[in-house]
Coordinates of C-alpha atoms and ligand atoms in Angstrom, one line a residue:
X1 CA 0.0 -0.1 0.1
X2 CA 1.0 3.8 -0.5
X3 CA 1.8 5.4 2.7
X4 CA 0.7 8.7 2.8
X5 CA 2.7 11.2 5.0
X6 CA 2.0 12.3 8.3
X7 CA 3.3 14.9 11.1
X8 CA 3.7 13.7 14.6
X9 CA 3.6 15.9 17.4
X10 CA 3.7 14.8 21.1
X11 CA 1.5 16.8 23.2
X12 CA 3.1 19.0 25.9
X13 CA 2.6 17.2 29.0
X14 CA 4.9 16.5 32.1
X15 CA 2.9 12.9 33.0
X16 CA 4.5 9.9 33.1
X17 CA 4.3 7.9 29.6
X18 CA 2.6 4.8 30.0
X19 CA 2.4 2.2 27.1
X20 CA -0.9 2.1 25.4
X21 CA -1.6 5.6 26.8
X22 CA 0.8 7.7 24.6
X23 CA -0.9 10.7 23.2
X24 CA -0.1 11.9 19.6
X25 CA -1.0 14.7 17.4
X26 CA -1.2 13.7 14.1
X27 CA -1.3 16.2 11.1
X28 CA -2.4 14.3 7.9
X29 CA -1.8 15.4 4.4
X30 CA -4.9 17.1 4.0
X31 CA -4.1 19.3 7.1
X32 CA -6.7 17.3 9.3
X33 CA -5.4 16.9 12.7
X34 CA -6.3 14.2 15.3
X35 CA -5.4 13.9 18.8
X36 CA -5.3 10.2 19.6
X37 CA -4.0 7.9 22.1
X38 CA -1.9 5.0 21.1
X39 CA -4.6 2.2 22.0
X40 CA -7.2 3.9 20.1
X41 CA -7.3 1.6 17.6
X42 CA -10.7 2.1 15.8
X43 CA -9.5 5.9 15.2
X44 CA -6.1 4.8 14.0
X45 CA -7.4 2.2 11.7
X46 CA -9.7 4.6 9.9
X47 CA -6.8 6.6 8.5
X48 CA -5.3 4.5 5.8
X49 CA -1.2 4.1 6.8
X50 CA -1.4 5.6 9.9
X51 CA -1.1 2.4 12.1
X52 CA 2.0 1.5 10.0
X53 CA 3.3 5.0 10.3
X54 CA 2.8 5.2 14.1
X55 CA 3.9 1.8 15.4
X56 CA 6.4 0.6 12.4
X57 CA 8.1 3.8 11.0
X58 CA 8.0 5.8 14.2
X59 CA 8.1 3.4 17.2
X60 CA 10.3 0.8 15.1
X61 CA 7.6 -2.1 15.9
X62 CA 8.8 -5.4 14.1
X63 CA 6.5 -8.2 15.8
X64 CA 4.9 -9.4 12.8
X65 CA 8.1 -10.4 11.2
X66 CA 9.6 -11.7 14.3
X67 CA 6.7 -14.0 15.0
X68 CA 6.8 -15.1 11.3
X69 CA 10.6 -16.2 11.6
X70 CA 10.2 -17.6 14.9
X71 CA 7.2 -19.9 13.6
X72 CA 9.1 -20.5 10.3
X73 CA 12.2 -21.7 12.1
X74 CA 9.9 -24.0 14.3
X75 CA 8.1 -25.5 11.8
X76 CA 11.3 -26.2 9.6
X77 CA 12.9 -27.7 12.6
X78 CA 10.3 -30.3 12.9
X79 CA 10.6 -31.1 8.9
X80 CA 7.2 -29.7 8.6
X81 CA 5.7 -27.5 6.0
X82 CA 4.5 -23.7 6.0
X83 CA 2.1 -24.5 3.5
X84 CA 0.1 -27.0 5.4
X85 CA -0.8 -24.5 8.0
X86 CA -4.5 -23.0 8.4
X87 CA -3.8 -20.4 10.8
X88 CA -6.5 -18.5 13.2
X89 CA -5.0 -14.9 13.6
X90 CA -6.4 -13.6 16.8
X91 CA -6.7 -9.8 17.3
X92 CA -5.7 -9.4 13.6
X93 CA -6.1 -5.8 13.3
X94 CA -5.3 -4.2 9.9
X95 CA -3.9 -7.4 8.7
X96 CA -0.1 -7.0 8.9
X97 CA 0.1 -10.6 10.7
X98 CA -1.9 -12.1 7.9
X99 CA 0.3 -10.5 5.1
X100 CA 3.4 -12.1 6.8
X101 CA 1.8 -15.1 6.8
X102 CA 0.6 -15.5 3.5
X103 CA 4.2 -14.5 2.1
X104 CA 5.4 -17.1 4.1
X105 CA 3.2 -19.5 2.3
X106 CA 0.8 -20.9 4.6
X107 CA -2.4 -22.6 3.2
X108 CA -4.9 -20.0 4.7
X109 CA -5.2 -17.4 7.3
X110 CA -8.7 -16.4 9.1
X111 CA -8.7 -13.5 11.3
X112 CA -10.6 -12.1 14.2
X113 CA -10.9 -9.0 15.8
X114 CA -13.4 -7.2 18.3
X115 CA -13.8 -3.7 16.3
X116 CA -15.0 -3.4 12.8
X117 CA -12.5 -0.8 11.9
X118 CA -9.8 -3.3 11.9
X119 CA -11.8 -5.6 9.4
X120 CA -12.7 -2.6 7.3
X121 CA -8.9 -1.3 7.1
X122 CA -7.9 -5.0 6.3
X123 CA -10.3 -5.0 3.4
X124 CA -9.2 -1.6 2.3
X125 CA -5.4 -2.0 2.6
X126 CA -4.8 -5.9 2.5
X127 CA -7.7 -7.5 0.6
X128 CA -7.6 -11.1 -0.2
X129 CA -5.1 -11.6 2.5
X130 CA -7.7 -13.3 4.9
X131 CA -9.8 -16.2 3.6
X132 CA -12.5 -15.1 6.3
X133 CA -12.4 -12.0 8.7
X134 CA -14.8 -12.2 12.0
X135 CA -15.8 -9.2 13.8
X136 CA -16.3 -11.0 17.3
X137 CA -15.6 -11.0 20.9
X138 CA -13.7 -14.3 21.8
X139 CA -15.6 -14.6 25.0
X140 CA -19.1 -14.2 23.5
X141 CA -19.1 -16.0 20.3
X142 CA -22.5 -16.4 18.6
X143 CA -22.8 -20.5 18.4
X144 CA -23.1 -19.9 14.5
X145 CA -19.7 -18.5 14.3
X146 CA -18.2 -20.9 17.2
X147 CA -19.4 -23.9 14.7
X148 CA -17.6 -21.8 11.5
X149 CA -14.4 -21.6 13.5
X150 CA -14.6 -25.3 14.6
X151 CA -15.1 -26.4 11.0
X152 CA -12.1 -24.9 9.9
X153 CA -9.9 -27.2 11.8
X154 CA -7.1 -24.6 12.3
X155 CA -3.5 -26.2 13.1
X156 CA -1.9 -23.0 14.1
X157 CA -2.8 -19.7 16.2
X158 CA -0.9 -16.3 15.8
X159 CA -1.7 -13.7 18.3
X160 CA 0.3 -10.6 18.1
X161 CA 0.8 -7.6 19.9
X162 CA -2.9 -8.1 21.5
X163 CA -2.4 -9.8 25.0
X164 CA -3.0 -7.6 27.7
X165 CA -3.6 -3.7 28.3
X166 CA -7.6 -4.0 28.0
X167 CA -7.1 -6.1 24.8
X168 CA -7.4 -9.8 24.9
X169 CA -7.6 -11.1 28.2
X170 CA -6.5 -14.7 29.5
X171 CA -9.9 -16.3 29.2
X172 CA -10.2 -15.0 25.4
X173 CA -6.8 -16.2 24.6
X174 CA -7.9 -19.7 26.1
X175 CA -10.9 -19.7 24.1
X176 CA -9.1 -19.0 20.9
X177 CA -6.3 -21.7 21.9
X178 CA -9.1 -24.3 22.1
X179 CA -10.1 -23.9 18.3
X180 CA -6.4 -25.3 17.3
X181 CA -6.3 -28.9 16.7
X182 CA -4.0 -31.2 18.9
X183 CA -0.4 -31.0 17.5
X184 CA -1.3 -27.3 16.2
X185 CA 1.4 -24.4 16.3
X186 CA 0.6 -21.6 18.5
X187 CA 2.9 -18.6 18.2
X188 CA 2.3 -15.3 20.1
X189 CA 4.3 -12.5 21.6
X190 CA 3.7 -11.2 25.2
X191 CA 5.0 -8.3 27.3
X192 CA 8.4 -9.6 29.5
X193 CA 6.5 -8.2 32.5
X194 CA 3.3 -10.4 32.0
X195 CA 5.6 -13.6 32.4
X196 CA 7.2 -12.6 35.7
X197 CA 6.4 -13.5 39.2
X198 CA 5.0 -9.9 39.8
X199 CA 2.3 -10.1 37.0
X200 CA -1.2 -9.2 37.9
X201 CA -2.9 -10.0 34.3
X202 CA -3.1 -13.7 35.0
X203 CA -1.3 -14.9 32.0
X204 CA 2.2 -15.5 33.8
X205 CA 0.1 -18.1 36.0
X206 CA -1.6 -19.5 32.9
X207 CA 1.8 -20.0 30.8
X208 CA 3.4 -21.5 33.8
X209 CA 0.2 -23.9 34.2
X210 CA -0.1 -24.7 30.5
X211 CA 3.6 -25.5 30.6
X212 CA 3.7 -27.7 33.7
X213 CA 0.6 -29.5 32.8
X214 CA 2.0 -30.2 29.5
X215 CA -1.0 -28.2 27.5
X216 CA 1.7 -26.5 25.5
X217 CA 5.1 -27.8 24.4
X218 CA 7.3 -25.0 24.4
X219 CA 9.7 -24.8 21.3
X220 CA 11.2 -21.3 21.5
X221 CA 11.1 -18.0 23.7
X222 CA 12.9 -15.3 22.4
X223 CA 13.1 -11.8 24.3
X224 CA 13.2 -8.9 21.7
X225 CA 12.3 -5.4 21.6
X226 CA 8.5 -5.3 20.2
X227 CA 8.6 -1.3 20.0
X228 CA 9.7 1.8 21.5
X229 CA 7.5 3.6 23.9
X230 CA 7.0 7.3 23.1
X231 CA 10.1 8.1 25.5
X232 CA 12.1 5.9 23.7
X233 CA 12.2 3.2 26.1
X234 CA 12.3 -0.3 24.6
X235 CA 9.5 -2.6 25.3
X236 CA 10.7 -5.8 25.3
X237 CA 8.2 -8.9 24.8
X238 CA 8.7 -12.7 24.5
X239 CA 7.9 -14.3 21.1
X240 CA 6.6 -17.7 22.2
X241 CA 6.4 -20.6 19.8
X242 CA 4.9 -23.7 21.0
X243 CA 2.9 -26.9 20.0
X244 CA -0.6 -27.3 21.6
X245 CA -1.1 -30.7 23.2
X246 CA -4.5 -30.0 24.8
X247 CA -7.3 -27.9 25.3
X248 CA -6.9 -25.5 28.3
X249 CA -9.5 -26.7 30.9
X250 CA -12.1 -24.3 32.1
X251 CA -10.6 -24.7 35.6
X252 CA -7.3 -23.3 34.6
X253 CA -8.9 -20.1 32.6
X254 CA -10.5 -19.1 35.7
X255 CA -7.3 -19.0 37.6
Ligands
LIG1 C1 -2.1 -3.9 18.8 S1 -3.1 -4.2 18.0 C2 -2.6 -5.9 16.8 C3 -2.9 -5.9 15.4 C4 -2.1 -7.3 14.8 N1 -2.0 -8.3 15.3 C5 -0.6 -6.6 14.5 O1 0.2 -7.1 14.9 O2 -0.5 -5.6 13.8 C6 -4.3 -5.1 18.9 C7 -5.5 -5.8 18.2 O3 -6.4 -6.5 19.3 C8 -7.7 -6.2 19.2 N2 -8.5 -6.8 20.2 C9 -8.6 -6.3 21.5 N3 -9.3 -7.0 22.1 C10 -9.9 -8.0 21.6 C11 -10.6 -8.9 21.8 N4 -10.9 -9.3 23.0 N5 -10.6 -10.1 20.7 C12 -10.2 -9.8 19.6 N6 -9.5 -8.9 19.3 C13 -9.3 -7.8 20.4 C14 -7.7 -4.8 18.7 O4 -9.2 -4.2 18.2 C15 -6.4 -4.6 17.9 O5 -6.8 -4.7 16.6

């Protein structure tokens, strides 16, 4: 896609800068000015190229390519073929992860996102990447959508830059995970702090329980800089790739 040019100004403020709460003043080509917050995805996706400009050009995000290469390496190490992967891309946004997966040669990608603006931006900027794209809340799926997702027989799930921060909570992660077939691949990233003992989000406990109970067979965990924060601080994430062994039981989801 052609990326239009933008001018970005940080509003004057002396407040502590918190990931996701970063505020920007964006001036578009046509002179229009937007005052937005980093996690106002709906507003950002409405403007073609703005998500790419903000997070990729300006804040050096590289997660879709990191997840793609970690997944490719794991699949290759088991002498499997990317072209066999039927991927469920969770929190798909405007399709940047789907685009990476399609260029890596996967069989198909189906996306899901909670907001309509994500699906509209994907259709506008990356048409044809997703075989299907659902606008749904994973924790409240209508039964017909649930059945469609089961019928897809996914053997891979990707989830990039969408865990925590009022995005996808642990129980929604578990719902998505349970759509993947046994021995299916799982590739996601998660903020380093959410994997620490001090974590309050529930992800650290869930991942530890999944690993210890053999629900996931961990293949790789790479610590890398997901993106920079507005003040230039590196935001470090783990890129995790594993193979699903079993569904996550309901009792584990509520812990
Ligand atoms: C930072 S964007 C990441 C988009 C894409 N994965 C990427 O890496 O470019 C996070 C996305 O998660 C979506 N999201 C947040 N909560 C969600 C939920 N409960 N179910 C599905 N998607 C959700 C948001 O709407 C947003 O599009």
